[in-house]
Amino acid sequence: MSRKKRRKNKCSSDLYWQSADYTERIFWMFKKQIIRLAISRFKWVGLPATCDKRYLEFTLLFEGQATIAFPKKQPGIFYSTKAVTRGRPNVYDNPSSWDSFGNNNWRFRVNPKNGVMVYENLERMPVWDLIDIYARELTDLFRTRQINRFHQKIPMLLKGDQTKEFDMLNIFKNISGYEPAVITTNGIDLIDIEAIKTGIPFIGAELHDDMMSTWNDIYTMLGISNIPYKSERQIESEVRSYKAPTTLIALNSLDARREACDKLNTRFSQFLNEPIRCVWNEDIESTNYNAANNIE
């Protein structure tokens, strides 16, 4: 087989596609983790049973807007769905008419008399694209750390005659698989392989710090409380100053949801069993249970 054909076969081998697939899986691993954080930030209290809280947050994450409304033929039966605006907005960029839209051909007309718009944040933009960017950043750091660690395991380049390419590949595979690298000859055609050290330093600690800092950036982007990585011996005022941007971002998204709650409570109180509220999600139930049952 010619050298050109051999090279072509290597590029189209299963190992090449497995590497690309593995990187894609790492990307989706981080993406799913950030999505779980994003859709778990808020707790809706008093939302009608016909509304789906998970779908509402999922829609806000990907679309940046949603609607809580009822069809005119079902007064007071609210649904939390996607929203498609109609016509021109008013002077404050608020739509005067929109559609409640679903993936199964669900659709009905909505206006302020039978529903409200809900937004992900005050700028009314989805955060999906930001999640994508950060997931790729984490993937790059993760794969770079793996490659750097790999070079520490095999800190050398194999140099030899062109006719010994297959033998050198076997040595490389054996070392990579933690196996003895043994090659036999007929005693005449000896193998002369020179190992050249790469001298690549181990930067695992630096890459780990970079990854932790990136996660902190993600928490800040989502409004999740955090402090800078490796911020030992800080006074209380310094910690508060670091948390201030995160708190404002959290309030940005909370205020957008609470504005929708206020409109629902004002316009449709006759249909609601209790006022609708949106709060930051915390596991109060477990806290109360532990306080009541772990006195000893």
PDB file of C-alpha atoms in Angstrom:
ATOM      1  CA  MET A   1       0.000   0.000   0.000  1.00  0.00           C
ATOM      2  CA  SER A   2       1.355   3.410  -0.926  1.00  0.00           C
ATOM      3  CA  ARG A   3       2.133   6.070   1.688  1.00  0.00           C
ATOM      4  CA  LYS A   4      -0.654   8.303   0.302  1.00  0.00           C
ATOM      5  CA  LYS A   5      -3.288   5.577   0.707  1.00  0.00           C
ATOM      6  CA  ARG A   6      -2.037   4.776   4.205  1.00  0.00           C
ATOM      7  CA  ARG A   7      -2.388   8.439   5.214  1.00  0.00           C
ATOM      8  CA  LYS A   8      -5.908   8.578   3.785  1.00  0.00           C
ATOM      9  CA  ASN A   9      -6.946   5.482   5.736  1.00  0.00           C
ATOM     10  CA  LYS A  10      -5.578   6.945   8.970  1.00  0.00           C
ATOM     11  CA  CYS A  11      -7.593  10.152   8.572  1.00  0.00           C
ATOM     12  CA  SER A  12     -10.798   8.173   8.040  1.00  0.00           C
ATOM     13  CA  SER A  13     -10.167   5.614  10.774  1.00  0.00           C
ATOM     14  CA  ASP A  14     -12.518   4.911  13.641  1.00  0.00           C
ATOM     15  CA  LEU A  15     -10.016   6.431  16.081  1.00  0.00           C
ATOM     16  CA  TYR A  16     -10.271   9.842  14.382  1.00  0.00           C
ATOM     17  CA  TRP A  17     -14.072   9.910  14.553  1.00  0.00           C
ATOM     18  CA  GLN A  18     -14.094   8.541  18.094  1.00  0.00           C
ATOM     19  CA  SER A  19     -11.913  11.483  19.158  1.00  0.00           C
ATOM     20  CA  ALA A  20     -14.297  14.004  17.549  1.00  0.00           C
ATOM     21  CA  ASP A  21     -17.297  12.235  19.086  1.00  0.00           C
ATOM     22  CA  TYR A  22     -15.638  12.176  22.506  1.00  0.00           C
ATOM     23  CA  THR A  23     -14.991  15.943  22.373  1.00  0.00           C
ATOM     24  CA  GLU A  24     -18.620  16.527  21.388  1.00  0.00           C
ATOM     25  CA  ARG A  25     -19.798  14.429  24.341  1.00  0.00           C
ATOM     26  CA  ILE A  26     -17.631  16.468  26.712  1.00  0.00           C
ATOM     27  CA  PHE A  27     -19.157  19.650  25.270  1.00  0.00           C
ATOM     28  CA  TRP A  28     -22.679  18.369  25.875  1.00  0.00           C
ATOM     29  CA  MET A  29     -21.725  17.197  29.356  1.00  0.00           C
ATOM     30  CA  PHE A  30     -20.834  20.760  30.361  1.00  0.00           C
ATOM     31  CA  LYS A  31     -23.764  22.193  28.437  1.00  0.00           C
ATOM     32  CA  LYS A  32     -26.244  19.975  30.280  1.00  0.00           C
ATOM     33  CA  GLN A  33     -24.710  20.893  33.639  1.00  0.00           C
ATOM     34  CA  ILE A  34     -25.105  24.622  32.940  1.00  0.00           C
ATOM     35  CA  ILE A  35     -28.667  24.119  31.659  1.00  0.00           C
ATOM     36  CA  ARG A  36     -29.579  22.296  34.871  1.00  0.00           C
ATOM     37  CA  LEU A  37     -28.282  25.236  36.859  1.00  0.00           C
ATOM     38  CA  ALA A  38     -30.130  27.749  34.676  1.00  0.00           C
ATOM     39  CA  ILE A  39     -33.587  26.150  34.815  1.00  0.00           C
ATOM     40  CA  SER A  40     -33.340  25.472  38.566  1.00  0.00           C
ATOM     41  CA  ARG A  41     -32.706  29.067  39.705  1.00  0.00           C
ATOM     42  CA  PHE A  42     -36.290  30.144  40.359  1.00  0.00           C
ATOM     43  CA  LYS A  43     -39.287  28.805  42.230  1.00  0.00           C
ATOM     44  CA  TRP A  44     -42.813  29.701  41.111  1.00  0.00           C
ATOM     45  CA  VAL A  45     -45.318  29.840  43.974  1.00  0.00           C
ATOM     46  CA  GLY A  46     -49.074  29.819  43.409  1.00  0.00           C
ATOM     47  CA  LEU A  47     -48.810  29.053  39.693  1.00  0.00           C
ATOM     48  CA  PRO A  48     -52.051  27.369  38.474  1.00  0.00           C
ATOM     49  CA  ALA A  49     -51.900  23.584  38.232  1.00  0.00           C
ATOM     50  CA  THR A  50     -52.488  23.743  34.469  1.00  0.00           C
ATOM     51  CA  CYS A  51     -49.156  25.563  34.034  1.00  0.00           C
ATOM     52  CA  ASP A  52     -45.909  23.628  33.687  1.00  0.00           C
ATOM     53  CA  LYS A  53     -43.128  25.296  35.686  1.00  0.00           C
ATOM     54  CA  ARG A  54     -40.363  23.257  34.059  1.00  0.00           C
ATOM     55  CA  TYR A  55     -41.561  24.058  30.556  1.00  0.00           C
ATOM     56  CA  LEU A  56     -41.938  27.727  31.468  1.00  0.00           C
ATOM     57  CA  GLU A  57     -38.312  28.014  32.615  1.00  0.00           C
ATOM     58  CA  PHE A  58     -37.090  25.907  29.694  1.00  0.00           C
ATOM     59  CA  THR A  59     -38.892  28.217  27.257  1.00  0.00           C
ATOM     60  CA  LEU A  60     -37.479  31.329  28.911  1.00  0.00           C
ATOM     61  CA  LEU A  61     -33.981  29.855  28.724  1.00  0.00           C
ATOM     62  CA  PHE A  62     -34.151  29.115  24.995  1.00  0.00           C
ATOM     63  CA  GLU A  63     -36.610  31.731  23.732  1.00  0.00           C
ATOM     64  CA  GLY A  64     -36.126  34.621  26.146  1.00  0.00           C
ATOM     65  CA  GLN A  65     -39.904  35.037  26.419  1.00  0.00           C
ATOM     66  CA  ALA A  66     -43.026  33.027  27.187  1.00  0.00           C
ATOM     67  CA  THR A  67     -46.653  33.649  28.047  1.00  0.00           C
ATOM     68  CA  ILE A  68     -49.045  32.684  30.822  1.00  0.00           C
ATOM     69  CA  ALA A  69     -52.549  32.970  29.393  1.00  0.00           C
ATOM     70  CA  PHE A  70     -55.920  31.282  28.961  1.00  0.00           C
ATOM     71  CA  PRO A  71     -57.963  30.711  25.787  1.00  0.00           C
ATOM     72  CA  LYS A  72     -61.065  32.871  25.585  1.00  0.00           C
ATOM     73  CA  LYS A  73     -63.183  29.703  25.491  1.00  0.00           C
ATOM     74  CA  GLN A  74     -61.582  28.556  28.797  1.00  0.00           C
ATOM     75  CA  PRO A  75     -61.590  31.635  31.058  1.00  0.00           C
ATOM     76  CA  GLY A  76     -59.297  31.196  34.050  1.00  0.00           C
ATOM     77  CA  ILE A  77     -57.599  28.005  32.741  1.00  0.00           C
ATOM     78  CA  PHE A  78     -54.027  29.240  32.395  1.00  0.00           C
ATOM     79  CA  TYR A  79     -51.260  27.687  30.308  1.00  0.00           C
ATOM     80  CA  SER A  80     -47.527  28.485  30.317  1.00  0.00           C
ATOM     81  CA  THR A  81     -46.302  28.218  26.725  1.00  0.00           C
ATOM     82  CA  LYS A  82     -44.106  29.772  24.088  1.00  0.00           C
ATOM     83  CA  ALA A  83     -45.109  33.205  22.809  1.00  0.00           C
ATOM     84  CA  VAL A  84     -45.063  34.645  19.292  1.00  0.00           C
ATOM     85  CA  THR A  85     -45.640  38.398  19.155  1.00  0.00           C
ATOM     86  CA  ARG A  86     -47.937  40.049  16.592  1.00  0.00           C
ATOM     87  CA  GLY A  87     -47.972  43.475  15.020  1.00  0.00           C
ATOM     88  CA  ARG A  88     -46.172  46.564  16.235  1.00  0.00           C
ATOM     89  CA  PRO A  89     -45.184  47.009  19.884  1.00  0.00           C
ATOM     90  CA  ASN A  90     -46.348  50.061  21.808  1.00  0.00           C
ATOM     91  CA  VAL A  91     -44.189  53.029  22.790  1.00  0.00           C
ATOM     92  CA  TYR A  92     -42.534  50.954  25.551  1.00  0.00           C
ATOM     93  CA  ASP A  93     -41.808  48.006  23.217  1.00  0.00           C
ATOM     94  CA  ASN A  94     -44.520  45.912  24.870  1.00  0.00           C
ATOM     95  CA  PRO A  95     -46.609  43.774  22.494  1.00  0.00           C
ATOM     96  CA  SER A  96     -50.312  44.484  22.346  1.00  0.00           C
ATOM     97  CA  SER A  97     -51.101  41.089  20.859  1.00  0.00           C
ATOM     98  CA  TRP A  98     -49.361  37.731  20.691  1.00  0.00           C
ATOM     99  CA  ASP A  99     -50.021  34.020  20.259  1.00  0.00           C
ATOM    100  CA  SER A 100     -49.699  31.197  22.743  1.00  0.00           C
ATOM    101  CA  PHE A 101     -47.734  28.706  20.679  1.00  0.00           C
ATOM    102  CA  GLY A 102     -46.961  25.002  21.109  1.00  0.00           C
ATOM    103  CA  ASN A 103     -45.081  22.277  19.254  1.00  0.00           C
ATOM    104  CA  ASN A 104     -48.227  20.171  18.658  1.00  0.00           C
ATOM    105  CA  ASN A 105     -50.082  22.825  16.599  1.00  0.00           C
ATOM    106  CA  TRP A 106     -51.261  24.480  19.818  1.00  0.00           C
ATOM    107  CA  ARG A 107     -52.080  28.115  19.186  1.00  0.00           C
ATOM    108  CA  PHE A 108     -54.497  30.777  20.418  1.00  0.00           C
ATOM    109  CA  ARG A 109     -54.602  34.555  20.356  1.00  0.00           C
ATOM    110  CA  VAL A 110     -53.586  36.480  23.492  1.00  0.00           C
ATOM    111  CA  ASN A 111     -53.766  40.115  24.582  1.00  0.00           C
ATOM    112  CA  PRO A 112     -53.603  41.828  27.999  1.00  0.00           C
ATOM    113  CA  LYS A 113     -57.234  40.768  28.648  1.00  0.00           C
ATOM    114  CA  ASN A 114     -56.446  37.050  28.777  1.00  0.00           C
ATOM    115  CA  GLY A 115     -52.731  36.767  29.512  1.00  0.00           C
ATOM    116  CA  VAL A 116     -49.318  38.290  30.171  1.00  0.00           C
ATOM    117  CA  MET A 117     -45.872  38.041  28.656  1.00  0.00           C
ATOM    118  CA  VAL A 118     -43.020  36.609  30.774  1.00  0.00           C
ATOM    119  CA  TYR A 119     -39.399  37.456  30.023  1.00  0.00           C
ATOM    120  CA  GLU A 120     -36.116  35.778  30.959  1.00  0.00           C
ATOM    121  CA  ASN A 121     -34.552  39.109  31.941  1.00  0.00           C
ATOM    122  CA  LEU A 122     -35.116  42.844  31.638  1.00  0.00           C
ATOM    123  CA  GLU A 123     -33.330  42.976  28.274  1.00  0.00           C
ATOM    124  CA  ARG A 124     -35.706  40.182  27.115  1.00  0.00           C
ATOM    125  CA  MET A 125     -32.942  38.073  25.605  1.00  0.00           C
ATOM    126  CA  PRO A 126     -32.294  34.331  26.007  1.00  0.00           C
ATOM    127  CA  VAL A 127     -29.098  33.159  27.699  1.00  0.00           C
ATOM    128  CA  TRP A 128     -28.764  30.062  25.515  1.00  0.00           C
ATOM    129  CA  ASP A 129     -25.958  31.517  23.409  1.00  0.00           C
ATOM    130  CA  LEU A 130     -23.957  32.394  26.537  1.00  0.00           C
ATOM    131  CA  ILE A 131     -24.316  28.835  27.808  1.00  0.00           C
ATOM    132  CA  ASP A 132     -23.008  27.555  24.478  1.00  0.00           C
ATOM    133  CA  ILE A 133     -19.943  29.808  24.678  1.00  0.00           C
ATOM    134  CA  TYR A 134     -19.087  28.800  28.238  1.00  0.00           C
ATOM    135  CA  ALA A 135     -19.610  25.097  27.485  1.00  0.00           C
ATOM    136  CA  ARG A 136     -17.087  25.356  24.654  1.00  0.00           C
ATOM    137  CA  GLU A 137     -14.647  27.187  26.924  1.00  0.00           C
ATOM    138  CA  LEU A 138     -14.889  24.432  29.543  1.00  0.00           C
ATOM    139  CA  THR A 139     -14.492  21.778  26.851  1.00  0.00           C
ATOM    140  CA  ASP A 140     -11.314  23.431  25.594  1.00  0.00           C
ATOM    141  CA  LEU A 141      -9.865  23.576  29.102  1.00  0.00           C
ATOM    142  CA  PHE A 142     -10.871  19.984  29.818  1.00  0.00           C
ATOM    143  CA  ARG A 143      -9.320  18.625  26.624  1.00  0.00           C
ATOM    144  CA  THR A 144      -6.182  20.762  27.047  1.00  0.00           C
ATOM    145  CA  ARG A 145      -5.727  19.327  30.530  1.00  0.00           C
ATOM    146  CA  GLN A 146      -6.100  15.801  29.141  1.00  0.00           C
ATOM    147  CA  ILE A 147      -3.533  16.432  26.397  1.00  0.00           C
ATOM    148  CA  ASN A 148      -1.100  17.993  28.845  1.00  0.00           C
ATOM    149  CA  ARG A 149      -1.503  15.024  31.175  1.00  0.00           C
ATOM    150  CA  PHE A 150      -1.015  12.660  28.252  1.00  0.00           C
ATOM    151  CA  HIS A 151       2.351  14.264  27.445  1.00  0.00           C
ATOM    152  CA  GLN A 152       3.458  13.677  31.027  1.00  0.00           C
ATOM    153  CA  LYS A 153       2.641   9.993  30.640  1.00  0.00           C
ATOM    154  CA  ILE A 154       4.650   9.732  27.402  1.00  0.00           C
ATOM    155  CA  PRO A 155       7.121  12.653  27.455  1.00  0.00           C
ATOM    156  CA  MET A 156       8.946  11.709  24.264  1.00  0.00           C
ATOM    157  CA  LEU A 157       8.858  11.542  20.470  1.00  0.00           C
ATOM    158  CA  LEU A 158       9.889   8.364  18.699  1.00  0.00           C
ATOM    159  CA  LYS A 159      12.387   8.904  15.896  1.00  0.00           C
ATOM    160  CA  GLY A 160      13.414   6.132  13.537  1.00  0.00           C
ATOM    161  CA  ASP A 161      13.772   4.928   9.973  1.00  0.00           C
ATOM    162  CA  GLN A 162      10.722   5.215   7.702  1.00  0.00           C
ATOM    163  CA  THR A 163      10.616   1.441   7.274  1.00  0.00           C
ATOM    164  CA  LYS A 164      10.126   1.109  11.054  1.00  0.00           C
ATOM    165  CA  GLU A 165       6.959   3.231  11.185  1.00  0.00           C
ATOM    166  CA  PHE A 166       4.735   0.249  11.975  1.00  0.00           C
ATOM    167  CA  ASP A 167       7.061  -0.925  14.754  1.00  0.00           C
ATOM    168  CA  MET A 168       7.168   2.539  16.308  1.00  0.00           C
ATOM    169  CA  LEU A 169       3.366   2.775  16.214  1.00  0.00           C
ATOM    170  CA  ASN A 170       3.197  -0.535  18.092  1.00  0.00           C
ATOM    171  CA  ILE A 171       5.579   0.785  20.733  1.00  0.00           C
ATOM    172  CA  PHE A 172       3.479   3.922  21.108  1.00  0.00           C
ATOM    173  CA  LYS A 173       0.252   1.900  21.407  1.00  0.00           C
ATOM    174  CA  ASN A 174       1.761  -0.420  23.997  1.00  0.00           C
ATOM    175  CA  ILE A 175       2.978   2.461  26.150  1.00  0.00           C
ATOM    176  CA  SER A 176      -0.375   4.242  25.818  1.00  0.00           C
ATOM    177  CA  GLY A 177      -2.146   1.066  26.937  1.00  0.00           C
ATOM    178  CA  TYR A 178       0.199   0.525  29.890  1.00  0.00           C
ATOM    179  CA  GLU A 179       1.659  -2.577  28.241  1.00  0.00           C
ATOM    180  CA  PRO A 180       5.278  -3.704  27.771  1.00  0.00           C
ATOM    181  CA  ALA A 181       6.763  -2.415  24.528  1.00  0.00           C
ATOM    182  CA  VAL A 182       8.429  -5.515  23.018  1.00  0.00           C
ATOM    183  CA  ILE A 183       9.492  -5.867  19.370  1.00  0.00           C
ATOM    184  CA  THR A 184      11.338  -8.904  17.986  1.00  0.00           C
ATOM    185  CA  THR A 185      13.726  -9.040  14.998  1.00  0.00           C
ATOM    186  CA  ASN A 186      15.537 -11.769  13.066  1.00  0.00           C
ATOM    187  CA  GLY A 187      18.866 -10.579  14.407  1.00  0.00           C
ATOM    188  CA  ILE A 188      19.901  -8.901  11.168  1.00  0.00           C
ATOM    189  CA  ASP A 189      17.408  -6.120  10.673  1.00  0.00           C
ATOM    190  CA  LEU A 190      17.933  -4.386  13.998  1.00  0.00           C
ATOM    191  CA  ILE A 191      15.639  -1.628  15.196  1.00  0.00           C
ATOM    192  CA  ASP A 192      17.299   1.680  15.921  1.00  0.00           C
ATOM    193  CA  ILE A 193      14.824   4.051  17.584  1.00  0.00           C
ATOM    194  CA  GLU A 194      15.775   7.325  19.201  1.00  0.00           C
ATOM    195  CA  ALA A 195      13.567   8.794  21.944  1.00  0.00           C
ATOM    196  CA  ILE A 196      13.458  12.582  21.985  1.00  0.00           C
ATOM    197  CA  LYS A 197      12.033  14.199  25.120  1.00  0.00           C
ATOM    198  CA  THR A 198       9.437  16.884  24.454  1.00  0.00           C
ATOM    199  CA  GLY A 199      10.116  18.865  27.637  1.00  0.00           C
ATOM    200  CA  ILE A 200       6.425  19.862  27.888  1.00  0.00           C
ATOM    201  CA  PRO A 201       5.779  21.087  31.465  1.00  0.00           C
ATOM    202  CA  PHE A 202       2.833  19.878  33.516  1.00  0.00           C
ATOM    203  CA  ILE A 203       0.359  22.752  33.925  1.00  0.00           C
ATOM    204  CA  GLY A 204      -2.494  20.814  35.499  1.00  0.00           C
ATOM    205  CA  ALA A 205      -2.786  23.180  38.471  1.00  0.00           C
ATOM    206  CA  GLU A 206      -2.992  26.249  36.226  1.00  0.00           C
ATOM    207  CA  LEU A 207      -5.621  24.638  33.991  1.00  0.00           C
ATOM    208  CA  HIS A 208      -7.622  23.567  37.056  1.00  0.00           C
ATOM    209  CA  ASP A 209      -7.580  27.133  38.391  1.00  0.00           C
ATOM    210  CA  ASP A 210      -8.657  28.433  34.990  1.00  0.00           C
ATOM    211  CA  MET A 211     -11.550  25.963  34.916  1.00  0.00           C
ATOM    212  CA  MET A 212     -12.686  26.941  38.422  1.00  0.00           C
ATOM    213  CA  SER A 213     -12.555  30.618  37.458  1.00  0.00           C
ATOM    214  CA  THR A 214     -14.637  29.842  34.362  1.00  0.00           C
ATOM    215  CA  TRP A 215     -17.251  28.105  36.518  1.00  0.00           C
ATOM    216  CA  ASN A 216     -17.346  31.213  38.721  1.00  0.00           C
ATOM    217  CA  ASP A 217     -17.970  33.305  35.602  1.00  0.00           C
ATOM    218  CA  ILE A 218     -20.853  30.963  34.743  1.00  0.00           C
ATOM    219  CA  TYR A 219     -22.328  31.326  38.236  1.00  0.00           C
ATOM    220  CA  THR A 220     -22.104  35.107  37.914  1.00  0.00           C
ATOM    221  CA  MET A 221     -23.724  35.009  34.474  1.00  0.00           C
ATOM    222  CA  LEU A 222     -26.652  33.048  35.944  1.00  0.00           C
ATOM    223  CA  GLY A 223     -26.849  35.165  39.107  1.00  0.00           C
ATOM    224  CA  ILE A 224     -25.765  32.282  41.370  1.00  0.00           C
ATOM    225  CA  SER A 225     -23.917  33.458  44.466  1.00  0.00           C
ATOM    226  CA  ASN A 226     -20.171  32.776  44.423  1.00  0.00           C
ATOM    227  CA  ILE A 227     -16.868  34.330  45.368  1.00  0.00           C
ATOM    228  CA  PRO A 228     -13.687  34.456  43.242  1.00  0.00           C
ATOM    229  CA  TYR A 229     -11.669  31.255  43.190  1.00  0.00           C
ATOM    230  CA  LYS A 230      -8.808  31.246  45.707  1.00  0.00           C
ATOM    231  CA  SER A 231      -9.967  34.376  47.521  1.00  0.00           C
ATOM    232  CA  GLU A 232      -8.695  33.523  50.983  1.00  0.00           C
ATOM    233  CA  ARG A 233      -8.510  35.966  53.881  1.00  0.00           C
ATOM    234  CA  GLN A 234     -11.010  38.506  52.572  1.00  0.00           C
ATOM    235  CA  ILE A 235     -12.907  40.865  54.826  1.00  0.00           C
ATOM    236  CA  GLU A 236     -16.702  40.984  54.779  1.00  0.00           C
ATOM    237  CA  SER A 237     -16.911  44.195  52.751  1.00  0.00           C
ATOM    238  CA  GLU A 238     -14.698  42.694  50.039  1.00  0.00           C
ATOM    239  CA  VAL A 239     -16.882  39.594  49.820  1.00  0.00           C
ATOM    240  CA  ARG A 240     -20.003  41.779  49.531  1.00  0.00           C
ATOM    241  CA  SER A 241     -18.427  43.838  46.750  1.00  0.00           C
ATOM    242  CA  TYR A 242     -17.649  40.664  44.800  1.00  0.00           C
ATOM    243  CA  LYS A 243     -21.229  39.420  45.240  1.00  0.00           C
ATOM    244  CA  ALA A 244     -22.830  42.717  44.174  1.00  0.00           C
ATOM    245  CA  PRO A 245     -22.692  42.067  40.370  1.00  0.00           C
ATOM    246  CA  THR A 246     -24.051  38.545  40.866  1.00  0.00           C
ATOM    247  CA  THR A 247     -26.904  39.855  43.017  1.00  0.00           C
ATOM    248  CA  LEU A 248     -27.822  42.466  40.410  1.00  0.00           C
ATOM    249  CA  ILE A 249     -27.884  39.853  37.635  1.00  0.00           C
ATOM    250  CA  ALA A 250     -30.096  37.605  39.771  1.00  0.00           C
ATOM    251  CA  LEU A 251     -32.444  40.543  40.460  1.00  0.00           C
ATOM    252  CA  ASN A 252     -32.515  41.338  36.741  1.00  0.00           C
ATOM    253  CA  SER A 253     -34.090  37.968  35.981  1.00  0.00           C
ATOM    254  CA  LEU A 254     -36.216  37.972  39.139  1.00  0.00           C
ATOM    255  CA  ASP A 255     -37.653  41.428  38.399  1.00  0.00           C
ATOM    256  CA  ALA A 256     -38.620  40.333  34.879  1.00  0.00           C
ATOM    257  CA  ARG A 257     -40.564  37.362  36.266  1.00  0.00           C
ATOM    258  CA  ARG A 258     -42.072  39.351  39.156  1.00  0.00           C
ATOM    259  CA  GLU A 259     -43.361  41.948  36.731  1.00  0.00           C
ATOM    260  CA  ALA A 260     -45.358  39.168  35.054  1.00  0.00           C
ATOM    261  CA  CYS A 261     -46.556  37.954  38.474  1.00  0.00           C
ATOM    262  CA  ASP A 262     -47.770  41.446  39.412  1.00  0.00           C
ATOM    263  CA  LYS A 263     -49.738  41.747  36.165  1.00  0.00           C
ATOM    264  CA  LEU A 264     -51.313  38.320  36.648  1.00  0.00           C
ATOM    265  CA  ASN A 265     -52.308  39.108  40.247  1.00  0.00           C
ATOM    266  CA  THR A 266     -53.732  42.504  39.285  1.00  0.00           C
ATOM    267  CA  ARG A 267     -55.657  41.502  36.162  1.00  0.00           C
ATOM    268  CA  PHE A 268     -56.834  37.997  36.999  1.00  0.00           C
ATOM    269  CA  SER A 269     -57.159  37.790  40.790  1.00  0.00           C
ATOM    270  CA  GLN A 270     -60.706  36.418  40.418  1.00  0.00           C
ATOM    271  CA  PHE A 271     -59.300  33.297  38.743  1.00  0.00           C
ATOM    272  CA  LEU A 272     -56.402  32.657  41.156  1.00  0.00           C
ATOM    273  CA  ASN A 273     -56.523  30.647  44.371  1.00  0.00           C
ATOM    274  CA  GLU A 274     -53.549  32.584  45.718  1.00  0.00           C
ATOM    275  CA  PRO A 275     -51.192  35.313  44.464  1.00  0.00           C
ATOM    276  CA  ILE A 276     -48.538  34.109  42.035  1.00  0.00           C
ATOM    277  CA  ARG A 277     -44.963  34.784  43.134  1.00  0.00           C
ATOM    278  CA  CYS A 278     -41.483  34.007  41.853  1.00  0.00           C
ATOM    279  CA  VAL A 279     -38.605  33.621  44.326  1.00  0.00           C
ATOM    280  CA  TRP A 280     -35.011  32.430  44.247  1.00  0.00           C
ATOM    281  CA  ASN A 281     -34.957  28.660  44.556  1.00  0.00           C
ATOM    282  CA  GLU A 282     -33.764  27.230  47.871  1.00  0.00           C
ATOM    283  CA  ASP A 283     -34.413  23.896  49.552  1.00  0.00           C
ATOM    284  CA  ILE A 284     -36.409  25.255  52.483  1.00  0.00           C
ATOM    285  CA  GLU A 285     -38.233  21.934  52.943  1.00  0.00           C
ATOM    286  CA  SER A 286     -35.012  20.058  53.718  1.00  0.00           C
ATOM    287  CA  THR A 287     -33.823  22.863  56.007  1.00  0.00           C
ATOM    288  CA  ASN A 288     -37.066  22.787  57.977  1.00  0.00           C
ATOM    289  CA  TYR A 289     -37.043  18.986  58.148  1.00  0.00           C
ATOM    290  CA  ASN A 290     -33.469  18.862  59.431  1.00  0.00           C
ATOM    291  CA  ALA A 291     -34.193  21.576  61.995  1.00  0.00           C
ATOM    292  CA  ALA A 292     -37.228  19.663  63.270  1.00  0.00           C
ATOM    293  CA  ASN A 293     -35.751  16.155  63.257  1.00  0.00           C
ATOM    294  CA  ASN A 294     -32.040  16.607  63.998  1.00  0.00           C
ATOM    295  CA  ILE A 295     -32.315  18.411  67.332  1.00  0.00           C
ATOM    296  CA  GLU A 296     -30.021  15.956  69.064  1.00  0.00           C
TER     297      GLU A 296
END
